[in-house]
PDB file of C-alpha atoms in Angstrom:
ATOM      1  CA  UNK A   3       0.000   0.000   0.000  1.00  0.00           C
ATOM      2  CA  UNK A   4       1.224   3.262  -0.857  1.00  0.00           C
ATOM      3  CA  UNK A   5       2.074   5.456   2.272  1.00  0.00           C
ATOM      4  CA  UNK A   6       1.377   9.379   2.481  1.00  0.00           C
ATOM      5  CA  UNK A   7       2.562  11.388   0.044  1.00  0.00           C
ATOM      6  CA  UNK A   8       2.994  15.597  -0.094  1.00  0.00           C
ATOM      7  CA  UNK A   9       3.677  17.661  -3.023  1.00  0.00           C
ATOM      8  CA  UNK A  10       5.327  19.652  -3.801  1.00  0.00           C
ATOM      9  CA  UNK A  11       8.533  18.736  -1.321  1.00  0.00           C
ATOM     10  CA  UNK A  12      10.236  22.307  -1.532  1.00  0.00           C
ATOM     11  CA  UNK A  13       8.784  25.856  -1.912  1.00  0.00           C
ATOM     12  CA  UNK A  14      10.318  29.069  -1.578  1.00  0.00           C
ATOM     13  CA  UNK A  15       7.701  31.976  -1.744  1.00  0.00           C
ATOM     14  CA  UNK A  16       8.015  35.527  -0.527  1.00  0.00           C
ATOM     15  CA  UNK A  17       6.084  37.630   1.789  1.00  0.00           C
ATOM     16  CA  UNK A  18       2.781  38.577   1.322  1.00  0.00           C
ATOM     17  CA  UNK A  19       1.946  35.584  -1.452  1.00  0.00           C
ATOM     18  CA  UNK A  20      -0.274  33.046  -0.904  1.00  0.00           C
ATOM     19  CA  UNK A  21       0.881  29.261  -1.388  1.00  0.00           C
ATOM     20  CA  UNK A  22      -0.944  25.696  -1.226  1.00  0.00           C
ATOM     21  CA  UNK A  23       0.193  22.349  -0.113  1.00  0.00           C
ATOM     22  CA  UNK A  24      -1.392  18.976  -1.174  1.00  0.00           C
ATOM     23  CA  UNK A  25      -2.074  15.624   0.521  1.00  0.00           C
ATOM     24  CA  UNK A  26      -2.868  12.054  -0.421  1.00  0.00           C
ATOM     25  CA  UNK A  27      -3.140   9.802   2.223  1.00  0.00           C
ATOM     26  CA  UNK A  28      -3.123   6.199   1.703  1.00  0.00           C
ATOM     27  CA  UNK A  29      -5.751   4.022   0.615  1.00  0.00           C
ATOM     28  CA  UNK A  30      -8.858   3.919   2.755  1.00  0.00           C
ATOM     29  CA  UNK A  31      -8.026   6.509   5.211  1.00  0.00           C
ATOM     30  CA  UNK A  32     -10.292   8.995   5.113  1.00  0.00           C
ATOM     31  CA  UNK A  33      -8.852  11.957   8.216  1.00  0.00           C
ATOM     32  CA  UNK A  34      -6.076  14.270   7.031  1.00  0.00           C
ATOM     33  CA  UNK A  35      -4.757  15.961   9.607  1.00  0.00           C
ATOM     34  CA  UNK A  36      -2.199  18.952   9.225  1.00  0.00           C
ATOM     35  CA  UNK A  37       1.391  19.748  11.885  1.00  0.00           C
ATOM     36  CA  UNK A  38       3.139  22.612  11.171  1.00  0.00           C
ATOM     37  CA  UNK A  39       7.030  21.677  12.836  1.00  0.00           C
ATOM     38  CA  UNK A  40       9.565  24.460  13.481  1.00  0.00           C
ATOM     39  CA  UNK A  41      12.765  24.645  15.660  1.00  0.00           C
ATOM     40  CA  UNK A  42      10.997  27.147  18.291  1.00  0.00           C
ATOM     41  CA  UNK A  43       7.459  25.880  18.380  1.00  0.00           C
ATOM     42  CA  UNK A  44       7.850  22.069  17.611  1.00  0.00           C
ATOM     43  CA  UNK A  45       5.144  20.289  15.852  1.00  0.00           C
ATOM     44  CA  UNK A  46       1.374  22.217  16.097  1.00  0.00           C
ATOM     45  CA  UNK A  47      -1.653  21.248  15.283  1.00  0.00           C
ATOM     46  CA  UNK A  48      -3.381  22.908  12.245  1.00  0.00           C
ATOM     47  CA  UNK A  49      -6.183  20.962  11.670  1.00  0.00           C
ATOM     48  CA  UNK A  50      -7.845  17.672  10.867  1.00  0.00           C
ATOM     49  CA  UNK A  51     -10.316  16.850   7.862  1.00  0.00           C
ATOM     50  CA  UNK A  52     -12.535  14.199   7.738  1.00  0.00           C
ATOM     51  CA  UNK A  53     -15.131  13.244   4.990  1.00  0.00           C
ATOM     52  CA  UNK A  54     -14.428  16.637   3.400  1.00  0.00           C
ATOM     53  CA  UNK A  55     -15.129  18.442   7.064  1.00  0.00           C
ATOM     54  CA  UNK A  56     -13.540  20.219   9.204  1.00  0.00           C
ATOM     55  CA  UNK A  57     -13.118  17.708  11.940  1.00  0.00           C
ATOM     56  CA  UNK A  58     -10.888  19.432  14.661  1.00  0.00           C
ATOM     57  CA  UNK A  59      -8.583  22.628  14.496  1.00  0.00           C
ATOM     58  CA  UNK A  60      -5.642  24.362  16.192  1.00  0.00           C
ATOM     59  CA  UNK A  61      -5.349  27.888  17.484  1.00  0.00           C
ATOM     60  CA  UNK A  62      -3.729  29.047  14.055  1.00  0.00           C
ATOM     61  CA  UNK A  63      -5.277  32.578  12.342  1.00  0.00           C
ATOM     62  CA  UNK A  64      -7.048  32.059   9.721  1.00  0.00           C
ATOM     63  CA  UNK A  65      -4.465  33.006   6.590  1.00  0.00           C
ATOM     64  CA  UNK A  66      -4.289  29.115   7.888  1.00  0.00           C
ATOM     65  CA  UNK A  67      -7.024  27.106   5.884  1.00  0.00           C
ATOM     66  CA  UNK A  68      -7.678  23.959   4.429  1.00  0.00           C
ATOM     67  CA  UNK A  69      -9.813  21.445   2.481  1.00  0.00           C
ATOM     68  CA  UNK A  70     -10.504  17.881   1.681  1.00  0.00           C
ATOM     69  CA  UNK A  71     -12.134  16.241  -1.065  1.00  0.00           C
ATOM     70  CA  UNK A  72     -14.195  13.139  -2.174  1.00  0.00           C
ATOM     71  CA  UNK A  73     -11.118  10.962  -2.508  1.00  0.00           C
ATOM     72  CA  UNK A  74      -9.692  12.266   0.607  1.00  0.00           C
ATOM     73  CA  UNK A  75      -7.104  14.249  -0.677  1.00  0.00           C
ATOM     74  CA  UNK A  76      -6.174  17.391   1.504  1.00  0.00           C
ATOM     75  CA  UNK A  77      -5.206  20.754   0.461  1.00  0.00           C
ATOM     76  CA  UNK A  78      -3.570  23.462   2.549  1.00  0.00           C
ATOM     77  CA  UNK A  79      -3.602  27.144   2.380  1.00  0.00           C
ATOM     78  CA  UNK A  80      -1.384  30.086   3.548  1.00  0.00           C
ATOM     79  CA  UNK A  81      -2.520  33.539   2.517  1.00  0.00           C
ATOM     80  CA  UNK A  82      -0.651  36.364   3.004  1.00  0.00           C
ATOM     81  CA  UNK A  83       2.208  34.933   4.155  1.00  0.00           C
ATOM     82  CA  UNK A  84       4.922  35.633   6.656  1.00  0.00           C
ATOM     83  CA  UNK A  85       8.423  35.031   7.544  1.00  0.00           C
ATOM     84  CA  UNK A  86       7.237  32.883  10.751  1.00  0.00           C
ATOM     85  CA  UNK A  87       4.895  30.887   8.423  1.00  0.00           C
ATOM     86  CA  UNK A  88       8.495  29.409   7.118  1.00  0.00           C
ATOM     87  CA  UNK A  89       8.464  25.455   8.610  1.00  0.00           C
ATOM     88  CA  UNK A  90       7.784  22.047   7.430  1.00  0.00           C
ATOM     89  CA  UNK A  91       4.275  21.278   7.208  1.00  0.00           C
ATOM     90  CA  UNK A  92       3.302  17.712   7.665  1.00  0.00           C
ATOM     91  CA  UNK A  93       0.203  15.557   6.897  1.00  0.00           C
ATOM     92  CA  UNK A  94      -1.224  12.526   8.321  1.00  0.00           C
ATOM     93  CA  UNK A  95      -3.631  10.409   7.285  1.00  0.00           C
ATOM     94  CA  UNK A  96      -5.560   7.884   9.366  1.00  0.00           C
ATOM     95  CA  UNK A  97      -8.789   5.671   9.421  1.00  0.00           C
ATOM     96  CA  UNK A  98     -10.990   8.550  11.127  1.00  0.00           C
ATOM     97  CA  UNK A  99     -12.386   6.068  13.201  1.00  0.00           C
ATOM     98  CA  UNK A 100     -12.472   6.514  17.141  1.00  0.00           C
ATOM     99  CA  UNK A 101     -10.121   4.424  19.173  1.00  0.00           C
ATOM    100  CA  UNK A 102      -6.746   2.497  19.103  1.00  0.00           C
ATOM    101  CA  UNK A 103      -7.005   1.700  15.311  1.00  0.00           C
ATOM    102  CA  UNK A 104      -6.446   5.120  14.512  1.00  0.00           C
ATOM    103  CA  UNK A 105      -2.937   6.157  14.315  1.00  0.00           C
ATOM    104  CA  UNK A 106      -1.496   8.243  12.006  1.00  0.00           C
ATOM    105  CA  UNK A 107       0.731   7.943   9.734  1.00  0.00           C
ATOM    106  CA  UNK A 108       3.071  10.918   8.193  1.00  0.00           C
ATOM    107  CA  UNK A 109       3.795  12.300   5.149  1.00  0.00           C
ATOM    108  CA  UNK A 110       7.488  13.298   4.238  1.00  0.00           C
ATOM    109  CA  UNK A 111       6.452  16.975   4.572  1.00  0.00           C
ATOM    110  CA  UNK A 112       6.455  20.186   2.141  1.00  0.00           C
ATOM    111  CA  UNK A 113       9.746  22.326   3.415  1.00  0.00           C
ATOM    112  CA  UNK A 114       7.608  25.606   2.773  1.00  0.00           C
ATOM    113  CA  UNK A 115      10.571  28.862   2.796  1.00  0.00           C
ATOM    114  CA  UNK A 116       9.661  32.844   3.036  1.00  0.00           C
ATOM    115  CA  UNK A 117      11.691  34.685   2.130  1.00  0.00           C
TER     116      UNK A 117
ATOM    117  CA  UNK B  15      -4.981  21.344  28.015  1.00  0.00           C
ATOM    118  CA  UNK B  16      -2.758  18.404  27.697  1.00  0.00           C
ATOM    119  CA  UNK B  17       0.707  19.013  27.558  1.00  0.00           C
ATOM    120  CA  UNK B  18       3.638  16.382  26.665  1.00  0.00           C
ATOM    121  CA  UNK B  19       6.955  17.060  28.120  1.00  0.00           C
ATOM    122  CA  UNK B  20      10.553  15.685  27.425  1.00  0.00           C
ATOM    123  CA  UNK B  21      12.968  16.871  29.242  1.00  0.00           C
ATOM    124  CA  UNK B  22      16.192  15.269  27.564  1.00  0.00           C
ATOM    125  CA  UNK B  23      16.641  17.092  24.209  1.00  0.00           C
ATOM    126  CA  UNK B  24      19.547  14.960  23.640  1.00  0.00           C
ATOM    127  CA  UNK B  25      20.529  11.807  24.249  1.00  0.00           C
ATOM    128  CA  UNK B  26      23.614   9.366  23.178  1.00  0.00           C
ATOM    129  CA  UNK B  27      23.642   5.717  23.260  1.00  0.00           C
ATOM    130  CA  UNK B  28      26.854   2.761  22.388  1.00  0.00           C
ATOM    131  CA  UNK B  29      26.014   0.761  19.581  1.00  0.00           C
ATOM    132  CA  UNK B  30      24.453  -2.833  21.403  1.00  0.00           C
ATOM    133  CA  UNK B  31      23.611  -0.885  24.604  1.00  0.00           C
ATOM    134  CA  UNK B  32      20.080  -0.010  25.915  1.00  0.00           C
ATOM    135  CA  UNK B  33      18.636   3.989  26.172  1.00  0.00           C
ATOM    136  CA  UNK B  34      15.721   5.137  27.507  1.00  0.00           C
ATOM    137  CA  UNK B  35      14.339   8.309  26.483  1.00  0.00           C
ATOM    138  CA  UNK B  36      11.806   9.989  29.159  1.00  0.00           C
ATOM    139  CA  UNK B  37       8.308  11.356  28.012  1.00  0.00           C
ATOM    140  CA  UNK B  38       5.466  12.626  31.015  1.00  0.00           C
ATOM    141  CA  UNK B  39       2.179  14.198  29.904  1.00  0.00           C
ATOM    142  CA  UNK B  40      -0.646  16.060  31.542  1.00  0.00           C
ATOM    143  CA  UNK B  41      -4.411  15.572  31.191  1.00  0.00           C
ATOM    144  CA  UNK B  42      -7.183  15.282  33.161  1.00  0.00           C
ATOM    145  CA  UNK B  43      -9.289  12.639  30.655  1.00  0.00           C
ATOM    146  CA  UNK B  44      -9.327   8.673  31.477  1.00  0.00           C
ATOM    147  CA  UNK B  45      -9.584   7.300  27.910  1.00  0.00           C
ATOM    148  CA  UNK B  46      -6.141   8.395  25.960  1.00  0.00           C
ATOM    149  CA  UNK B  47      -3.013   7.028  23.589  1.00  0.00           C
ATOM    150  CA  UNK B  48       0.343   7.392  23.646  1.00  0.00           C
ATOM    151  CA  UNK B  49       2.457   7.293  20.818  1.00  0.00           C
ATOM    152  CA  UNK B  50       6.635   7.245  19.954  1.00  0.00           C
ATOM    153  CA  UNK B  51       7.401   8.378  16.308  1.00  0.00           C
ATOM    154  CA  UNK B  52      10.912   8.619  15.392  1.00  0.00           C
ATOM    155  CA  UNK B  53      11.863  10.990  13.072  1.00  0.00           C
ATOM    156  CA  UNK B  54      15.456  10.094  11.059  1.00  0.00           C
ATOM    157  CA  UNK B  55      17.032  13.004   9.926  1.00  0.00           C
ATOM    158  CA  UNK B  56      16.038  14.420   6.695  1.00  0.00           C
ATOM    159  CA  UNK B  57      12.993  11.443   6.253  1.00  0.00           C
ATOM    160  CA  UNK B  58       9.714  10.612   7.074  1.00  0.00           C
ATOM    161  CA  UNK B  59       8.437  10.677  10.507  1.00  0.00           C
ATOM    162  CA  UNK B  60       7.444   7.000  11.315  1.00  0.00           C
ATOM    163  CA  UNK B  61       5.712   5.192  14.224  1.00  0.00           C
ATOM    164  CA  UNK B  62       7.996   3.126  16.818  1.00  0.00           C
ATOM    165  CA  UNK B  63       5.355   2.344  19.540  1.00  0.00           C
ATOM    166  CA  UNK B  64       2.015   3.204  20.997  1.00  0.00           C
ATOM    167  CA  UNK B  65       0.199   2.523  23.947  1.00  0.00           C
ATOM    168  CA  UNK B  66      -3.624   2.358  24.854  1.00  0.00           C
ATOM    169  CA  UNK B  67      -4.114   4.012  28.114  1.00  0.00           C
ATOM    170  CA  UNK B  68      -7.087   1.692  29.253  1.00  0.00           C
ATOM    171  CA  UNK B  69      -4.234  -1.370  29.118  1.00  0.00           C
ATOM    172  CA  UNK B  70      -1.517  -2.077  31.969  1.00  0.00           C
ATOM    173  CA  UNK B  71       0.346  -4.114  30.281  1.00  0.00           C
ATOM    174  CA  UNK B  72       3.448  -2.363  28.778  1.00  0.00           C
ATOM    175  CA  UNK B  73       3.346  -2.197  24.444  1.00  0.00           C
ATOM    176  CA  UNK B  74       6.536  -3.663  23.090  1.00  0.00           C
ATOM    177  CA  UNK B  75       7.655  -3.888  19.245  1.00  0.00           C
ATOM    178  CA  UNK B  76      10.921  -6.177  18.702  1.00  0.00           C
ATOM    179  CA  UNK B  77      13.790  -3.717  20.265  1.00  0.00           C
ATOM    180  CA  UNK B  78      11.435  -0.985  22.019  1.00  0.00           C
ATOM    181  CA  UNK B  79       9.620  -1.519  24.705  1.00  0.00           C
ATOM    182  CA  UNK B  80       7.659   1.383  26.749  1.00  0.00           C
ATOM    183  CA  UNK B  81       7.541   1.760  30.932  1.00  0.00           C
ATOM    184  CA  UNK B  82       3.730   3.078  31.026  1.00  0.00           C
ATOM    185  CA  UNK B  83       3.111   4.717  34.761  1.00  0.00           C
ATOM    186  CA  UNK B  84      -0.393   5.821  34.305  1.00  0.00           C
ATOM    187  CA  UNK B  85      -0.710   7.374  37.733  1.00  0.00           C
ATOM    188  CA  UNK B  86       2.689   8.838  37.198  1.00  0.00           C
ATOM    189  CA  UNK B  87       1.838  10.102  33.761  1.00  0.00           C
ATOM    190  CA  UNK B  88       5.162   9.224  32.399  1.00  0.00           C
ATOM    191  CA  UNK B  89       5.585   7.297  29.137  1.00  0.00           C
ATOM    192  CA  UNK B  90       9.301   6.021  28.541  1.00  0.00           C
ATOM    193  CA  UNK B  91      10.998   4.177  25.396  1.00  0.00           C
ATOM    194  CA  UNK B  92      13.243   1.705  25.718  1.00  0.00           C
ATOM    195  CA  UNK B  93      15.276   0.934  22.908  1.00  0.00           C
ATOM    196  CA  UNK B  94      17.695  -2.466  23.491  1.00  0.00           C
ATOM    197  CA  UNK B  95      20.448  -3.365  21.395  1.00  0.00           C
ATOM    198  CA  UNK B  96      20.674   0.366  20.145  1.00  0.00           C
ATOM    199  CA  UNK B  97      21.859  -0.054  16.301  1.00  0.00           C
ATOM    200  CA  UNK B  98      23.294   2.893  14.136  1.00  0.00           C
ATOM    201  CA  UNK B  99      19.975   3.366  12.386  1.00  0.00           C
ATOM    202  CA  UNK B 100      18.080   3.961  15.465  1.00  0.00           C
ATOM    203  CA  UNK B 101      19.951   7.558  15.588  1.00  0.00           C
ATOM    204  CA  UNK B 102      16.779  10.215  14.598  1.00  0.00           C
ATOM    205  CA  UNK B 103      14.866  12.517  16.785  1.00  0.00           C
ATOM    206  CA  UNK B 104      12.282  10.823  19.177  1.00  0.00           C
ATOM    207  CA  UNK B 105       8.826  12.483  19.758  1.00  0.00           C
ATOM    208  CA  UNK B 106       6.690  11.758  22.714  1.00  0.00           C
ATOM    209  CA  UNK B 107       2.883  12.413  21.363  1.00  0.00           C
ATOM    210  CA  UNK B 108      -0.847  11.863  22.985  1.00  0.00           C
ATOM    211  CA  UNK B 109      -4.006  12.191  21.810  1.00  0.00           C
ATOM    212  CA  UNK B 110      -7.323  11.713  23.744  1.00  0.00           C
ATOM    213  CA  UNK B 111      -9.438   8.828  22.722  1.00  0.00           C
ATOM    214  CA  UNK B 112     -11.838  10.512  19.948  1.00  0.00           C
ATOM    215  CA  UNK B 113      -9.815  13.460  18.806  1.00  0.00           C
ATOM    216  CA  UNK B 114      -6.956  13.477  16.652  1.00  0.00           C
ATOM    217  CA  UNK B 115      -5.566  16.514  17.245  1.00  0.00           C
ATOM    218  CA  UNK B 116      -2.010  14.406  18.370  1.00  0.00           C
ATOM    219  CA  UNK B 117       0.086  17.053  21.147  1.00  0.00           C
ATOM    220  CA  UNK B 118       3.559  15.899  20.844  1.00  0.00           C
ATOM    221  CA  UNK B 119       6.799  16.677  23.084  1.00  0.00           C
ATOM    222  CA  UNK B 120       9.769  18.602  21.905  1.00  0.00           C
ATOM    223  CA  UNK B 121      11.832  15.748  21.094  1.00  0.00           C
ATOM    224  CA  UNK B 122      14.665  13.947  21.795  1.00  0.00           C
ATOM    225  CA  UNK B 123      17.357  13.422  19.312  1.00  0.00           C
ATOM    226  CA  UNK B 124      19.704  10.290  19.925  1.00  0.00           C
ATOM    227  CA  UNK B 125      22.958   9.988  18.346  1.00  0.00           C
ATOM    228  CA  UNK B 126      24.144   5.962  18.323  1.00  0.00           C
ATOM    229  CA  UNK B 127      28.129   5.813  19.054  1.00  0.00           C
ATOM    230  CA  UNK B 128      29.450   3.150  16.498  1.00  0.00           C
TER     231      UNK B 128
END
């Protein structure tokens, strides 16, 4: 089974400019859930989709926002962004079910720059 | 709000010998998991170990093994036999039994001494 996969990998953008990450999780999970992981803050919370609703979210502003469609694929945006909005944003996908089935499993992450 | 501490942010091990890396949490609900994902430098972050907080019997997965003190709220990782590719940044997480908003420590990075 394919695992998660993010694209793109890289992105440089600069200040101000708005950028979106994608998602696939793998086969038959159907929650996306979003980290954002920096050196200061560690990994945060963004949010969690789950049959193309919001499920859960984190105390992010809203230039944070996100998405998730029929297949479960996930998309992530960042408007208006800022030099602290620099970090590796990760994605997990799980079941969506409640209880001990449902661990997540990570992308590789989208190393998101701005400059 | 739960909160998942680590208080060793680094940690070095002999090739062969055992580690344990130290995780305690805070939360108030009964129902809960515990998770260790180990994050290689550079690569994906990956599960090692989780634990269901409803069992007392420790989880174990080949080389790691957890010390689960409920009462205590601490949540440690043993890893035996520490080999070269175990070296990668450890993260404590939790996550209460029907959200999955996951609260992770700040990590622990363990080199492996050859």
């Amino acid at each position: 089974k394919a695992g998660v996969t993010q694209t793109p990998r890289y992105l440089i953008k600069t200040r101000g400019q708005q950028v979106t990450l994608s998602c696939s999780p793998i086969s038959g999970h159907r929650s996306v859930s979003w980290y954002q992981q920096t050196p200061g803050q560690g990994l945060q919370f963004l949010f969690e989709y789950f049959s193309e609703t919001q499920r859960n979210k984190g105390n992010f502003p809203g230039r944070f926002s996100g998405r998730q469609f029929s297949n479960s694929r996930s998309e992530m945006n960042v408007s208006t962004l800022e030099l602290g909005d620099s970090a590796l944003y990760l994605c997990a996908s799980s079941l969506g079910t409640s209880g001990n089935t449902d661990t997540q499993y990570f992308g590789p992450g989208t190393r998101l720059t701005v400059l | 709000a739960q909160t998942v501490t680590q208080s060793q942010p680094e940690m070095s091990v002999q090739e062969a010998e055992t580690v344990t890396l130290s995780c305690t949490y805070d939360t108030s609900e009964s129902d809960y998991y515990l998770f260790w994902y180990k994050q290689p430098p550079s690569r994906q972050m990956i599960l090692v170990i989780r634990q269901e907080a409803y069992k007392q019997q420790n989880a174990t997965e080949n080389r790691f093994s957890v010390n689960f003190q409920k009462a205590a709220k601490s949540f440690s990782l043993k890893i035996s036999d520490s080999q070269l590719g175990d070296a990668a940044m450890y993260f404590c997480a939790y996550r209460t039994y029907n959200n999955n908003d996951m609260r992770f420590g700040a990590g622990t990075r363990l080199t492996v001494k050859p």
